[in-house]
Structures are given as C-alpha cells and as structure tokens.
C-alpha cells in the first residue's frame, strides 16, 4: 500500500498523460496479446502491415497497467511505425526504455511486455506460433533489476554456491548489497533441492578455478595470461546480461587493457565494472593489477609512456 | 490549486498545536530527561504528562503501561519477540493474513526459525472466522497478534472478544492498533488485551514515535537493552520532543473523537456513495458495516491503480492503491487477494483515507474528478469496450503468456 511516486522521467509522464496511438488500429492484420491480469499488466498491440513492403503503417495499443506500462506501449508504437518487420524485430526492451529516457528498475518489465507484444503480433501476421519462455519473479535486486526467477535459473544452470557467484553471473547483489539476505535464501532453497546446504563460507566458483591453478610466484607468463583470460571469461556472462561485451586488448606489466563494447561501453556503470574486474584480477593473480580501458592505451602511447 | 490529501492512513499532517508544543524541546528544553539538573528535570515532567495523555486516550489503568518506542513497527516486533522469548516452550503464533507487513514479515521470518504460524483467513468482506480461531488456541501458542483495524480497508476486527478468548486459554494477546488509535474509542482497562501498538504519525503526531502498551504483570523481555529508560523496557535516550508531541496529539484525538465518528464518517460516506453512483463497474471492499470512520476502499474494475493515482495526482488529489505497481511487487495487495477480490478489480483498488482536516467541498471535488479519470483509463484498457467490459473479459482478451 502507499503511493510510491516513481522516479519517472518527464518523457514517461508525457507518454502516460498523452498516449500516442491508443486504441485499436482499423483493418489491422496483426494482433499481439501479452501479459496477464494476475500480474497487473496486459497489452494488446494491433498493427496494419503493408503486405508488399512489410512496413508497419499503423500501430495501436490497448493497455491495462500502470503509468509506465501505458507509456511503454505508447513509445513502442511510436518507435515501430514506419519500420519494416525485420527492423521492428530488432527493437529491444532497452530501446523502449531508452526512448522514454529510462525506466525505474521495478518497471523494466513494462518495456519487456512491449517487445513481447511486438513479437507476438509479428508472429500472428506471419501465421507462426509465438511462444514465450519468459517467466517473471519478484524483484530481488533493485540496483540492477534482477528477479527471483532469473536468479534461481542461473544458480541451477551454473551450479552456483555463493552470493558472490550470483553477483558475478546475474549482477544481482552487486550494487548496494541490501538484497544479500534474499539471495542467500534463494541459494539455500535451490541447493536444498540437490540435498546440499548453503554455506556462507563456501568458496565461490572463481576462487575454486583459481586455487586449482598454481600460485602466482611460480606462474609463467603464459599461465598468467591464461589466468587473466579466465577472469574475463568468468565475468563475460554478467557483462553480456547488461547488453555489452568485453575484449582483452593488451597486457603491459601490471596494466591490463580491455575494450568494453555494446551497452556497457558508455553506461555509467562502465567505470564500476572496470573496478570490479580489477578487483577480480587482483584476487586471481595475487598481485596488483590495474584494469584500464583500451582508449587509455592510445593516450599513453601518444604521451610516449 | 491546493492539494486534497486523502491518504491519512499512510500518514497524517502534524497538527499545528502539536508542532507548537514540541518546539521548546528542540531549543530551550534540550536536557536529557534522565539528568538531575534543571535542564533535564522539566523535560522529565513533560514526558510524564505525555504518558498520562496517552494513558487517557487508550483507557489504560496505569501510566507505567505506556512504553515509548520509535514507531509502530518497533512496537509490533517488541511485542511478538517478547512473548516468544518469555515463553520459549511455546512454539506457535496466531495471526491473520491481512496484517501489516510489520507483523507479517516478522512472522514469516519466525517460521524459518521453526515457529508454527497460523494465519487466520478472511472472507470476501475481510472478516475472520472466530470458530477457527477458538480451535487454534492452546498452551502451545506464545502469542496472538491481530490488528484492530486494517490499514487498506479500515475493517475492524473484534479484538476485545478475541483477547477475552485468548485470556481464557491462557494465551497472550497483542493488537496492532496503529490505524485504530485516535479514530475509535478504546478502553484497555476493561479489556483483556495484553499488548497494543500505536504509531504517532497516524494521529497527527510526528513520524518516528510509537508506543507499546504493556498491561501490568504481563511477562516481558525488552527488544533493546541498555539504559534504564522506560523502566528498563526500552533502552535509548528518549525522543523527547516527539513524545511530548504525541502526548498533545493524543489529547487532541480525544477531543475530536466525536467529530471523527460523525463528520469525518459522513464525508467518507458521501465520497464513497458519490463515486459508486457516478462510476459504473466499481465497488467498495472490506466490511462496510464495521470499519474505521475515515476509510473507503474502492475497486475500479478493468484499470490499474497506479495509473489512477497518477491521474488523480495530476489534479491535486492524493490517495493510495493496492495495485502491484505501487508497491513494486508483481502481485496486488495481500489484503485484496485474501478477500478474493478478482484480479480484474484488485489491481484497480484505491484507498481514500480522510482526516478531520478534510472539508466537504474537497469531497465534492473528488467526486467530480474521479469519473473522467476512470473513463480515460478504461478507454485504453483491452478489457473495456466503449460502454462496458468486453464479453467475458478473460476469454475475449486472453494473452498467451502469464
Ligand atoms: C496497521 C499498521 N501497522 C503498522 C504500521 C507501521 O507503523 P510505523 O510506520 O510507525 O512503523 C502501519 C503503518 O503503515 C500500519 O498501518
């Protein structure tokens, strides 16, 4: 209970107060229905698609949902009008959120619903069956908008054992850390299914991988290189989950240069990600490591360093 | 345009007279009430007066039964944890499915520690089954905790009768009366209620001050140990200004009790009837014949609560909702689900909670503002078709994923 006036951007409010393309499109030849009443969101997207060009000529929405669900629907219809079907299928929920100048983490699922309605409508037009494997749980990590179902599935798929593992694979718990109690509970539940017990002192996956290798002093340059790569590989799923990627560019003494691409390269958390990677490198190599963006390499070389 | 505040179950405006009473205790009267010197001494007397004012509002037998805490949640936690610590052999708790999270989340936590918690269910008006309750009372039960009034619907629970039954069975009884205190007459000395929680900010006192009423002789274990404040039952230097403000607020609540139950109730009734008459497909939730004088909870079908609140907010009206979206969860309010309100309506519930500061003309403005807002959102809803819901909404619009 209680009204939380979400931290909505002005664009979200604008689209909520003055929704574009509300209502059903006349002579629609594609309909996508998604959502459900039980979770308080539902969206019907109707499209008129030109059969010759496959261009979306008209898009309309009917939404049962909160302010951001309505705004996301409105934004979606604006984005896709005039697009070809193939281009429209490339529209991600992040694109919808970006169009609205961002959505609060609790509300990201509203943009997911928009994208799914679009997929469903296009499948309907093409006479295909649209299936959605997506299931949503209660939001656990508010910093990175990660829900319980995703955490559970990731723990199962990767045999995770610690809160740290969960943070590495899903980002959940990697921010303010106040959801760690909740993550521990999910770990305990999933581990119990396998007859295991959650042990807060258990070594994380990355630690196990590292201790299986030799200690830093005896490391050859090649082994050191491999270890750096291992750390990057272990962090990749987390970065990809954030629509980005990472590439190892060069190692110069204690400096490791990486290239961050995709959504990560310019988002605010890129800096945080780098320092996180650095921390993991230091732990894994047992020596001080500086992780720097590859752009620094160019600067340093220009400065003759 | 001046805003219309109809969210008094969330929190209330601090009464100007309360503010005035508090002010000296930030400036001149800053002494520690425990100190012997003149700076502390006067503060000690002012706290004593506040304790008496609250004793009077609650109809408690002794002023020493009043323990100041930091909020309603602390009082709830203190009561339940005290009962289980004082009676470690008793491993069961009885409560209801409609409690505030201050009680529910604690009980769920205690379940993980091995307690058996019985959650009494409610019917579609939010009423409890007393026969079921009676059958659960036993010497295995450490405490019964039942709210006096529900924060979402205002539904009143028969706590005096339930306390009597608990007493006969030798079981401690606590009530979360955070929403009831100040709105309905209470006389604890003629009841068998052992513990009661209240919170200042629901009755025109500041936020961050609460009370646990603890009947004399009831076994008690403090939550906070340390100093001798509150006779050793709640350590920590007193929040003096807030305590003194709460005392004043209690006095004012007593003075306005009659007004609350006549004029405020009349405004609430007018608001509810006005909206129900003007808007199709809406209904009030909870037990209409047995509820707080200030609360109306209306379910608007086929639309979502947060969207309603945003549009109300735009025209300067503040209320709250049991929709999933306003809480950041995926499910509508546990109270609405407990009453089996269909999902088509549960997401669209809006709570209007009044206070003695509201005026009838404000109520008329709200009655005029609501119908177009509902109509505007229904126009966007896939479950709505021009004049009414689509035929069998669950069939006509049955999305694939859920
Ligand atoms: C029934 C009930 N119990 C407890 C509380 C919590 O009170 P406080 O905010 O003072 O901790 C509230 C307030 O929302 C309430 O309505």
XYZ file of C-alpha atoms and ligand atoms in Angstrom:
723
model
C 0.000 0.000 0.000
C 1.073 3.553 -0.053
C 1.745 5.579 -3.107
C 5.230 5.481 -4.386
C 5.569 8.231 -6.926
C 8.127 6.522 -9.048
C 11.049 8.423 -10.274
C 9.553 8.687 -13.748
C 11.293 10.693 -16.424
C 9.402 13.581 -17.961
C 9.134 11.562 -21.165
C 7.436 8.685 -19.329
C 4.964 11.105 -17.785
C 4.355 12.788 -21.108
C 3.556 9.486 -22.820
C 1.348 8.461 -19.936
C -0.664 11.672 -19.845
C -0.846 11.935 -23.640
C -0.505 8.425 -25.014
C 0.130 8.135 -28.753
C -1.709 5.595 -30.895
C -4.118 4.482 -28.187
C -6.867 2.153 -29.337
C -7.268 -0.495 -31.947
C -5.984 0.043 -35.477
C -8.709 -0.244 -38.105
C -8.255 -3.096 -40.561
C -5.410 -4.445 -38.518
C -3.728 -7.506 -39.956
C -1.624 -8.366 -36.913
C -2.614 -8.701 -33.270
C -0.328 -9.432 -30.336
C -1.778 -10.041 -26.880
C 0.608 -10.406 -23.952
C 0.629 -10.079 -20.210
C -1.862 -11.244 -17.693
C -4.251 -9.779 -15.254
C -2.739 -11.576 -12.325
C 0.431 -9.562 -12.613
C -1.396 -6.385 -13.380
C -0.175 -5.829 -16.896
C -1.733 -6.659 -20.203
C -1.205 -5.277 -23.647
C -2.894 -5.747 -26.985
C -0.925 -4.445 -29.916
C -2.642 -4.127 -33.302
C -0.713 -3.411 -36.489
C -1.532 -2.704 -40.075
C 1.291 -4.067 -42.148
C 1.711 -3.396 -45.849
C 1.915 -6.900 -47.351
C 4.080 -5.709 -50.262
C 6.713 -3.772 -48.364
C 6.256 -5.391 -44.939
C 6.294 -1.907 -43.487
C 4.247 -1.229 -40.351
C 1.895 1.511 -41.464
C -0.195 1.815 -38.342
C 0.250 0.634 -34.775
C -2.195 0.896 -31.906
C -2.217 -0.306 -28.337
C -4.658 -1.095 -25.570
C -3.048 -1.467 -22.179
C -4.198 -2.486 -18.754
C -1.420 -1.400 -16.477
C 0.425 1.225 -14.567
C 1.802 4.532 -15.767
C 4.958 3.079 -17.222
C 3.110 0.203 -18.913
C 0.976 2.738 -20.740
C 3.972 4.942 -21.532
C 5.981 1.927 -22.776
C 3.123 0.892 -25.050
C 2.856 4.385 -26.429
C 6.615 4.557 -27.005
C 6.649 1.172 -28.707
C 4.007 2.179 -31.228
C 5.894 5.378 -32.000
C 9.167 3.523 -32.479
C 7.851 0.842 -34.817
C 5.586 2.893 -37.041
C 7.223 3.078 -40.446
C 9.650 0.241 -39.760
C 9.922 -2.963 -41.730
C 9.051 -6.090 -39.803
C 12.651 -7.225 -39.766
C 13.786 -3.918 -38.336
C 10.962 -3.861 -35.842
C 12.017 -7.270 -34.569
C 15.369 -5.757 -33.663
C 13.718 -3.345 -31.218
C 14.753 -4.365 -27.733
C 13.146 -3.548 -24.429
C 16.210 -1.437 -23.723
C 15.362 0.603 -26.836
C 11.880 1.216 -25.463
C 13.296 2.234 -22.083
C 15.865 4.483 -23.772
C 13.167 6.131 -25.879
C 11.467 7.049 -22.617
C 14.697 8.356 -21.083
C 14.868 5.377 -18.784
C 12.520 3.418 -16.528
C 12.910 2.653 -12.811
C 14.306 -0.888 -12.284
C 10.988 -2.096 -10.867
C 9.350 -1.057 -14.103
C 11.666 -2.598 -16.672
C 9.219 -5.463 -17.099
C 6.796 -2.984 -18.645
C 9.204 -2.470 -21.537
C 9.693 -6.239 -21.838
C 5.961 -6.570 -22.264
C 6.072 -4.105 -25.160
C 8.705 -6.053 -27.016
C 6.877 -9.313 -26.462
C 3.635 -7.880 -27.790
C 5.503 -6.874 -30.908
C 6.943 -10.346 -31.373
C 3.539 -11.869 -30.801
C 1.910 -9.529 -33.322
C 4.503 -10.254 -35.986
C 4.193 -13.977 -35.377
C 0.445 -13.590 -35.711
C 0.873 -11.793 -39.042
C 3.221 -14.448 -40.354
C 0.938 -17.218 -39.198
C 3.518 -18.503 -36.768
C 3.061 -19.667 -33.255
C 4.600 -17.306 -30.744
C 5.887 -18.897 -27.594
C 7.187 -17.117 -24.628
C 9.501 -18.829 -22.260
C 9.691 -15.778 -20.140
C 8.610 -16.037 -16.568
C 8.971 -13.323 -14.055
C 9.559 -13.466 -10.362
C 9.558 -10.938 -7.591
C 12.223 -8.299 -7.955
C 15.160 -9.133 -5.713
C 17.975 -6.794 -6.737
C 16.714 -3.268 -7.201
C 20.050 -1.843 -8.300
C 20.157 -3.994 -11.438
C 16.511 -5.078 -11.722
C 17.059 -8.817 -11.325
C 14.138 -11.018 -10.358
C 13.978 -14.221 -8.335
C 13.247 -16.492 -11.294
C 16.324 -15.369 -13.174
C 18.478 -15.829 -10.087
C 17.104 -19.313 -9.446
C 17.573 -20.415 -13.040
C 21.104 -19.077 -13.148
C 22.032 -20.796 -9.897
C 20.716 -24.081 -11.277
C 22.292 -23.763 -14.695
C 25.716 -22.833 -13.397
C 25.786 -24.708 -10.155
C 26.381 -21.543 -8.166
C 27.018 -21.731 -4.453
C 27.660 -18.262 -3.095
C 26.197 -14.776 -3.123
C 29.358 -13.653 -4.868
C 28.760 -16.197 -7.653
C 25.235 -14.928 -8.091
C 26.503 -11.373 -8.357
C 29.029 -12.405 -10.983
C 26.548 -14.273 -13.122
C 23.430 -12.152 -12.779
C 24.697 -8.888 -11.281
C 22.080 -9.313 -8.539
C 23.552 -8.164 -5.256
C 26.425 -6.398 -6.943
C 25.232 -2.939 -6.021
C 24.066 -1.770 -2.627
C 24.163 -5.384 -1.254
C 20.948 -4.995 0.734
C 19.356 -7.938 -1.115
C 22.033 -10.403 0.026
C 19.700 -11.924 2.610
C 17.191 -12.605 -0.149
C 19.855 -14.094 -2.420
C 21.081 -16.344 0.400
C 17.516 -17.588 0.810
C 17.239 -18.420 -2.887
C 20.611 -20.183 -2.785
C 19.539 -22.185 0.259
C 16.322 -23.201 -1.493
C 17.954 -24.245 -4.768
C 20.825 -26.044 -3.038
C 18.334 -27.871 -0.826
C 16.714 -29.303 -3.979
C 20.001 -31.097 -4.599
C 20.331 -32.117 -0.980
C 23.084 -29.579 -0.425
C 23.300 -26.940 2.228
C 24.071 -23.303 1.667
C 27.403 -22.488 3.254
C 28.148 -18.763 3.566
C 31.859 -19.551 3.744
C 31.928 -21.722 0.621
C 34.478 -20.743 -1.972
C 32.981 -19.009 -4.972
C 33.307 -20.591 -8.417
C 36.021 -18.185 -9.434
C 38.017 -18.923 -6.298
C 37.846 -22.634 -6.986
C 39.039 -22.146 -10.534
C 41.926 -20.082 -9.276
C 43.083 -22.364 -6.495
C 43.132 -25.203 -8.977
C 45.909 -23.343 -10.685
C 49.347 -22.607 -9.315
C 50.371 -19.831 -7.004
C 51.436 -16.534 -8.597
C 55.154 -16.799 -7.924
C 55.530 -19.935 -9.958
C 53.409 -18.662 -12.783
C 54.834 -18.500 -16.249
C 53.932 -15.559 -18.455
C 51.650 -17.850 -20.421
C 49.889 -19.082 -17.293
C 49.469 -15.524 -16.119
C 47.958 -14.613 -19.448
C 45.591 -17.582 -19.267
C 44.529 -16.579 -15.810
C 43.728 -13.062 -16.932
C 41.625 -14.570 -19.703
C 39.867 -16.866 -17.252
C 38.805 -13.919 -15.152
C 37.478 -12.112 -18.196
C 35.585 -15.215 -19.332
C 34.051 -15.660 -15.894
C 32.762 -12.081 -15.973
C 31.527 -12.113 -19.539
C 28.032 -13.520 -18.883
C 27.383 -10.738 -16.421
C 28.502 -8.070 -18.856
C 26.533 -9.623 -21.678
C 23.485 -9.675 -19.492
C 23.899 -5.921 -19.497
C 23.886 -5.883 -23.320
C 27.620 -5.397 -23.515
C 30.782 -7.330 -24.107
C 34.417 -7.242 -23.118
C 37.600 -7.944 -25.036
C 41.157 -8.268 -23.779
C 43.387 -5.916 -25.787
C 46.811 -5.918 -24.218
C 48.715 -6.708 -21.059
C 51.600 -4.398 -20.195
C 53.262 -5.288 -16.907
C 50.629 -4.788 -14.263
C 48.303 -2.940 -16.629
C 45.508 -4.863 -18.329
C 43.774 -3.043 -21.184
C 40.276 -4.079 -22.162
C 37.728 -2.950 -24.681
C 34.161 -2.635 -23.445
C 31.559 -2.742 -26.170
C 27.828 -2.520 -26.523
C 25.558 -1.037 -23.913
C 28.324 -1.198 -21.348
C 30.825 0.977 -23.112
C 29.110 4.235 -22.327
C 26.810 3.470 -19.470
C 27.532 4.874 -16.041
C 28.399 1.503 -14.681
C 31.301 1.005 -17.075
C 33.624 2.574 -14.518
C 32.230 0.385 -11.806
C 32.548 -2.665 -13.997
C 36.212 -1.887 -14.644
C 36.979 -1.541 -10.967
C 35.057 -4.761 -10.336
C 37.126 -6.556 -12.973
C 40.270 -5.121 -11.461
C 39.341 -6.445 -8.038
C 38.817 -9.900 -9.502
C 42.128 -9.751 -11.364
C 43.966 -8.825 -8.193
C 42.341 -11.719 -6.356
C 43.035 -14.159 -9.153
C 46.649 -13.225 -9.822
C 47.684 -12.429 -6.307
C 49.388 -9.227 -7.433
C 48.346 -5.658 -8.004
C 46.709 -5.141 -11.372
C 45.358 -2.027 -12.996
C 42.471 -2.589 -15.410
C 42.149 0.216 -17.916
C 40.002 0.893 -20.967
C 41.841 0.352 -24.243
C 41.360 4.031 -25.050
C 43.902 4.748 -22.298
C 46.440 2.682 -24.203
C 46.287 5.105 -27.119
C 46.656 8.051 -24.738
C 49.647 6.512 -23.048
C 51.316 5.675 -26.303
C 50.719 9.195 -27.534
C 52.280 10.501 -24.341
C 55.275 8.292 -25.064
C 54.874 6.249 -21.924
C -4.959 24.788 -6.718
C -4.484 23.443 -3.244
C -3.971 19.727 -2.959
C -6.575 17.434 -1.441
C -4.999 14.954 0.935
C -6.925 11.697 1.229
C -4.055 9.457 2.267
C -4.264 9.737 6.036
C -3.842 6.010 6.614
C -0.370 6.392 5.131
C 0.494 9.328 7.323
C -1.070 12.497 8.642
C -0.299 16.161 8.845
C 1.225 17.079 12.217
C -1.361 19.216 13.977
C -0.081 22.814 14.334
C -0.826 22.679 18.067
C 1.385 19.586 18.275
C 4.226 21.378 16.499
C 3.891 24.299 18.865
C 4.022 22.048 21.905
C 7.140 20.357 20.589
C 9.201 23.384 19.610
C 10.631 24.343 23.035
C 12.025 20.837 23.384
C 14.329 21.410 20.447
C 15.589 24.764 21.719
C 15.408 25.721 25.421
C 14.346 22.391 26.863
C 17.061 20.229 25.390
C 18.139 18.486 28.593
C 18.265 14.733 28.991
C 15.188 13.701 30.947
C 17.374 11.354 32.998
C 19.531 14.220 34.247
C 19.065 15.625 37.726
C 19.760 19.244 36.866
C 17.233 21.861 35.848
C 17.793 21.275 32.124
C 16.630 17.695 32.340
C 14.122 17.889 35.119
C 11.453 19.845 33.225
C 11.721 17.507 30.281
C 11.118 14.588 32.617
C 7.883 16.198 33.770
C 6.747 16.892 30.227
C 7.272 13.237 29.322
C 5.272 12.198 32.343
C 2.446 14.416 31.172
C 2.586 12.903 27.676
C 2.450 9.431 29.154
C -0.697 10.381 31.039
C -2.292 11.856 27.902
C -1.723 8.587 26.067
C -2.887 6.535 29.026
C -6.109 8.521 28.885
C -6.602 8.032 25.129
C -6.091 4.279 25.479
C -8.043 3.944 28.697
C -5.074 2.194 30.279
C -5.148 1.514 34.012
C -1.627 2.784 34.726
C 0.669 5.283 33.097
C 3.589 2.869 33.547
C 1.876 0.615 30.998
C 2.889 3.074 28.273
C 6.320 2.375 26.717
C 7.629 4.805 24.125
C 9.241 3.261 21.056
C 10.463 4.591 17.726
C 7.467 3.541 15.599
C 4.575 1.166 15.147
C 6.802 -1.467 13.591
C 9.121 -1.465 16.580
C 6.162 -1.880 18.914
C 4.896 -4.841 16.873
C 8.297 -6.514 16.823
C 8.871 -5.857 20.517
C 5.530 -7.391 21.464
C 5.851 -10.568 19.413
C 9.529 -11.175 20.141
C 8.977 -10.539 23.845
C 6.199 -13.105 24.013
C 8.245 -15.822 22.346
C 11.356 -15.103 24.384
C 9.461 -15.069 27.646
C 7.807 -18.414 26.813
C 10.423 -20.403 24.937
C 8.473 -23.654 25.253
C 5.573 -22.220 23.230
C 6.289 -22.576 19.520
C 3.111 -21.373 17.846
C 1.789 -17.956 16.867
C -1.694 -16.995 15.707
C -2.179 -14.014 13.439
C -4.168 -13.123 10.316
C -3.485 -12.966 6.596
C -4.410 -9.278 6.482
C -1.858 -7.909 8.964
C 0.511 -5.109 8.099
C 3.978 -6.258 6.925
C 5.312 -5.104 10.322
C 3.677 -8.263 11.706
C 3.523 -10.495 8.633
C 7.172 -10.241 7.634
C 8.263 -10.908 11.215
C 6.011 -13.978 11.432
C 7.316 -15.287 8.117
C 10.817 -14.836 9.461
C 9.943 -16.697 12.662
C 8.576 -19.560 10.577
C 12.067 -20.007 9.206
C 13.289 -20.260 12.773
C 10.921 -23.133 13.427
C 7.760 -21.435 14.654
C 4.394 -22.662 13.507
C 2.376 -19.621 12.481
C -1.378 -19.912 11.992
C -2.622 -17.254 9.593
C -6.355 -16.797 10.064
C -8.099 -16.391 6.733
C -10.790 -13.837 5.976
C -13.986 -13.957 3.948
C -14.744 -11.717 0.976
C -15.512 -8.812 3.279
C -12.320 -9.318 5.235
C -13.983 -10.911 8.285
C -12.372 -13.574 10.457
C -13.778 -16.946 11.426
C -13.841 -16.889 15.223
C -14.657 -20.592 15.495
C -11.490 -21.406 13.659
C -9.604 -19.026 15.926
C -11.006 -20.658 19.027
C -9.909 -24.074 17.823
C -6.309 -22.928 17.411
C -5.867 -21.554 20.928
C -3.774 -23.886 23.061
C -0.902 -23.851 25.511
C 1.444 -24.233 22.539
C 0.613 -20.704 21.408
C 3.001 -17.977 22.580
C 1.024 -15.041 21.292
C -1.961 -13.978 19.232
C -1.422 -10.839 17.170
C -4.455 -9.399 15.380
C -4.799 -5.878 14.045
C -7.550 -3.690 15.442
C -8.217 -2.019 12.104
C -6.940 -2.870 8.664
C -4.919 -0.142 7.006
C -6.233 -0.776 3.484
C -9.949 -1.294 4.018
C -10.463 0.101 7.517
C -12.198 -3.145 8.508
C -12.355 -3.508 12.296
C -11.536 -6.796 13.976
C -13.211 -7.989 17.191
C -10.003 -7.804 19.179
C -11.663 -7.340 22.566
C -13.625 -10.539 22.104
C -10.575 -12.332 20.714
C -8.448 -11.140 23.647
C -11.054 -12.492 26.033
C -10.900 -15.898 24.326
C -7.101 -15.850 24.446
C -7.182 -14.896 28.090
C -9.444 -17.851 28.889
C -6.997 -20.122 27.117
C -4.040 -18.594 28.933
C -2.539 -17.102 25.765
C -1.031 -13.611 25.434
C -2.843 -11.223 23.116
C -1.332 -8.356 21.113
C -3.103 -5.985 18.776
C -1.603 -3.725 16.137
C -3.872 -0.738 16.699
C -1.816 1.649 14.596
C -4.832 2.511 12.427
C -7.415 2.393 15.204
C -5.921 4.617 17.898
C -7.306 8.119 17.719
C -10.081 7.122 15.323
C -12.273 4.952 17.544
C -12.813 4.919 21.332
C -10.571 2.469 23.160
C -10.701 1.393 26.787
C -7.931 -1.058 27.539
C -8.547 -1.418 31.242
C -11.895 -3.051 30.578
C -10.370 -5.468 28.047
C -8.036 -8.427 28.190
C -5.637 -7.036 25.641
C -2.096 -7.596 26.928
C -0.168 -5.502 24.425
C -1.087 -2.851 21.873
C 0.957 -0.975 19.267
C 0.329 2.552 18.108
C 2.217 4.961 15.881
C 2.322 8.736 16.265
C 2.271 9.717 12.634
C -1.162 8.198 12.052
C -2.774 10.563 14.550
C -1.278 13.942 13.696
C 1.896 13.482 15.755
C 5.314 13.268 14.071
C 6.822 10.252 12.361
C 9.302 8.126 14.259
C 7.456 7.854 17.550
C 5.395 4.910 18.710
C 4.011 3.299 21.825
C 3.788 -0.212 23.087
C 1.088 -0.604 25.688
C 2.079 -3.397 28.061
C -0.502 -4.492 30.610
C 0.884 -4.543 34.136
C 2.043 -8.009 35.102
C 2.426 -9.347 31.543
C 5.771 -11.099 31.212
C 8.112 -9.008 29.097
C 11.542 -9.211 27.501
C 12.929 -5.963 26.044
C 13.994 -5.670 22.429
C 16.617 -3.039 23.241
C 18.632 -3.425 26.410
C 20.894 -0.788 27.828
C 19.899 2.285 29.782
C 17.116 2.398 32.329
C 14.788 4.448 30.100
C 11.164 3.334 30.072
C 11.912 1.406 33.292
C 14.470 -0.712 31.507
C 11.922 -1.971 28.999
C 13.168 0.081 26.064
C 16.681 1.460 26.329
C 17.796 4.532 24.422
C 17.596 8.220 25.229
C 14.021 9.363 24.760
C 12.897 11.163 21.600
C 11.618 13.843 23.928
C 10.124 16.347 21.509
C 8.256 13.608 19.638
C 6.992 12.018 22.854
C 5.667 15.349 24.034
C 4.112 15.944 20.613
C 2.447 12.546 20.727
C 1.016 13.376 24.137
C -0.543 16.519 22.713
C -1.809 14.624 19.677
C -3.446 12.059 21.972
C -5.214 14.847 23.834
C -6.441 16.350 20.554
C -7.578 12.948 19.279
C -9.652 12.502 22.409
C -11.231 15.922 21.855
C -12.050 15.119 18.226
C -13.261 11.555 18.757
C -16.887 12.554 18.409
C -16.157 14.668 15.307
C -14.195 11.846 13.699
C -17.073 9.437 14.137
C -19.765 11.804 12.891
C -18.456 14.450 10.483
C -15.469 12.570 9.138
C -17.602 9.445 8.776
C -20.243 11.486 6.937
C -17.668 12.871 4.493
C -16.352 9.370 3.887
C -19.855 8.061 3.246
C -20.614 10.913 0.862
C -17.372 10.315 -1.019
C -17.982 6.617 -1.344
C -21.613 6.906 -2.384
C -20.815 9.760 -4.761
C -18.223 7.705 -6.580
C -20.223 4.474 -6.601
C -23.179 6.356 -8.079
C -21.140 8.070 -10.778
C -18.804 5.303 -11.915
C -20.014 2.025 -13.415
C -18.240 -1.212 -12.537
C -16.755 -0.264 -9.226
C -17.465 -1.447 -5.703
C -16.211 -0.862 -2.200
C -14.105 -3.511 -0.499
C -13.982 -4.596 3.129
C -16.693 -4.749 5.759
C -18.786 -1.636 5.186
C -20.796 -2.050 8.356
C -17.810 -2.430 10.572
C -14.922 -0.182 9.736
C -12.972 2.922 10.619
C -14.882 6.171 10.138
C -12.266 7.634 7.792
C -11.546 4.910 5.249
C -13.146 3.938 1.954
C -11.522 1.478 -0.408
C -12.979 1.309 -3.895
C -12.094 -1.188 -6.585
C -12.327 0.178 -10.111
C -12.596 -2.751 -12.464
C -10.511 -3.210 -15.629
C -7.992 -0.482 -14.856
C -4.864 -0.297 -12.797
C -4.417 1.584 -9.548
C -1.128 3.316 -10.138
C -2.400 4.854 -13.343
C -5.456 6.120 -11.437
C -3.236 7.615 -8.724
C -1.051 9.370 -11.267
C -4.047 10.997 -12.893
C -5.539 11.900 -9.515
C -2.207 13.371 -8.511
C -2.234 15.473 -11.639
C -5.433 17.151 -10.482
C -4.087 17.560 -6.962
C -5.722 14.594 -5.234
C -3.592 12.273 -3.094
C -4.778 8.736 -2.374
C -3.162 5.302 -2.483
C -3.653 1.940 -4.105
C -3.358 -1.772 -3.521
C -2.110 -2.331 -7.042
C 1.016 -4.357 -7.592
C 2.704 -1.499 -9.320
C 2.542 0.948 -6.465
C 4.467 -1.420 -4.236
C 6.979 -2.592 -6.807
C 5.808 -6.184 -6.481
C 4.084 -8.240 -9.131
C 1.064 -9.109 -7.083
C -1.759 -6.888 -5.961
C -2.143 -6.213 -2.244
C -2.212 -9.266 0.021
C -5.326 -7.856 1.675
C -7.263 -7.764 -1.608
C -6.100 -11.249 -2.521
C -7.053 -12.524 0.940
C -10.596 -11.250 0.342
C -10.672 -12.997 -3.019
C -11.190 -9.784 -4.938
C -10.886 -10.805 -8.608
C -7.690 -9.732 -10.315
C -9.715 -7.553 -12.716
C -10.534 -5.395 -9.705
C -7.730 -5.968 -7.209
C -5.206 -4.069 -9.306
C -7.569 -1.139 -9.517
C -8.261 -0.575 -5.837
C -7.912 2.936 -4.497
C -7.918 3.807 -0.827
C -9.298 7.152 0.227
C -8.483 7.881 3.866
C -9.739 11.102 5.412
C -8.933 13.157 8.465
C -10.520 15.922 10.480
C -8.748 18.411 8.214
C -10.781 17.482 5.157
C -13.727 19.590 4.093
C -16.978 18.570 2.431
C -16.193 20.775 -0.588
C -12.982 18.835 -1.140
C -15.011 15.658 -1.134
C -17.331 17.093 -3.790
C -14.334 17.983 -5.937
C -13.023 14.440 -5.710
C -16.430 13.022 -6.614
C -16.367 15.206 -9.720
C -12.773 14.347 -10.646
C -12.883 10.562 -10.428
C -15.371 9.539 -13.188
C -13.496 11.146 -16.128
C -10.195 9.670 -14.906
C -11.684 6.196 -14.762
C -13.262 6.663 -18.186
C -9.989 7.876 -19.689
C -8.096 4.793 -18.472
C -10.846 2.398 -19.470
C -10.628 3.749 -22.982
C -7.072 2.463 -23.058
C -7.896 -0.891 -21.489
C -8.095 -4.038 -23.626
C -10.719 -5.329 -21.200
C -13.062 -2.437 -21.872
C -15.256 -1.900 -24.893
C -16.859 1.542 -25.159
C -19.699 1.171 -22.664
C -18.683 -1.769 -20.552
C -16.294 -4.658 -20.154
C -15.761 -6.844 -23.190
C -17.857 -10.032 -23.051
C -16.226 -12.422 -20.638
C -13.026 -10.412 -20.367
C -10.926 -13.450 -19.523
C -11.896 -15.044 -22.859
C -12.006 -12.143 -25.278
C -8.640 -10.952 -24.166
C -6.623 -13.941 -23.078
C -2.975 -13.196 -23.584
C -0.650 -16.083 -24.189
C 1.851 -15.552 -21.512
C 1.107 -15.439 -17.861
C -1.586 -1.395 10.634
C -0.206 -0.810 10.657
N 0.735 -1.367 11.435
C 1.982 -0.879 11.499
C 2.369 0.198 10.740
C 3.781 0.670 10.820
O 3.910 1.832 11.586
P 5.270 2.654 11.533
O 5.331 3.271 10.176
O 5.151 3.675 12.612
O 6.374 1.700 11.787
C 1.423 0.807 9.911
C 1.805 1.972 9.080
O 1.740 1.969 7.871
C 0.111 0.285 9.859
O -0.816 0.822 9.059
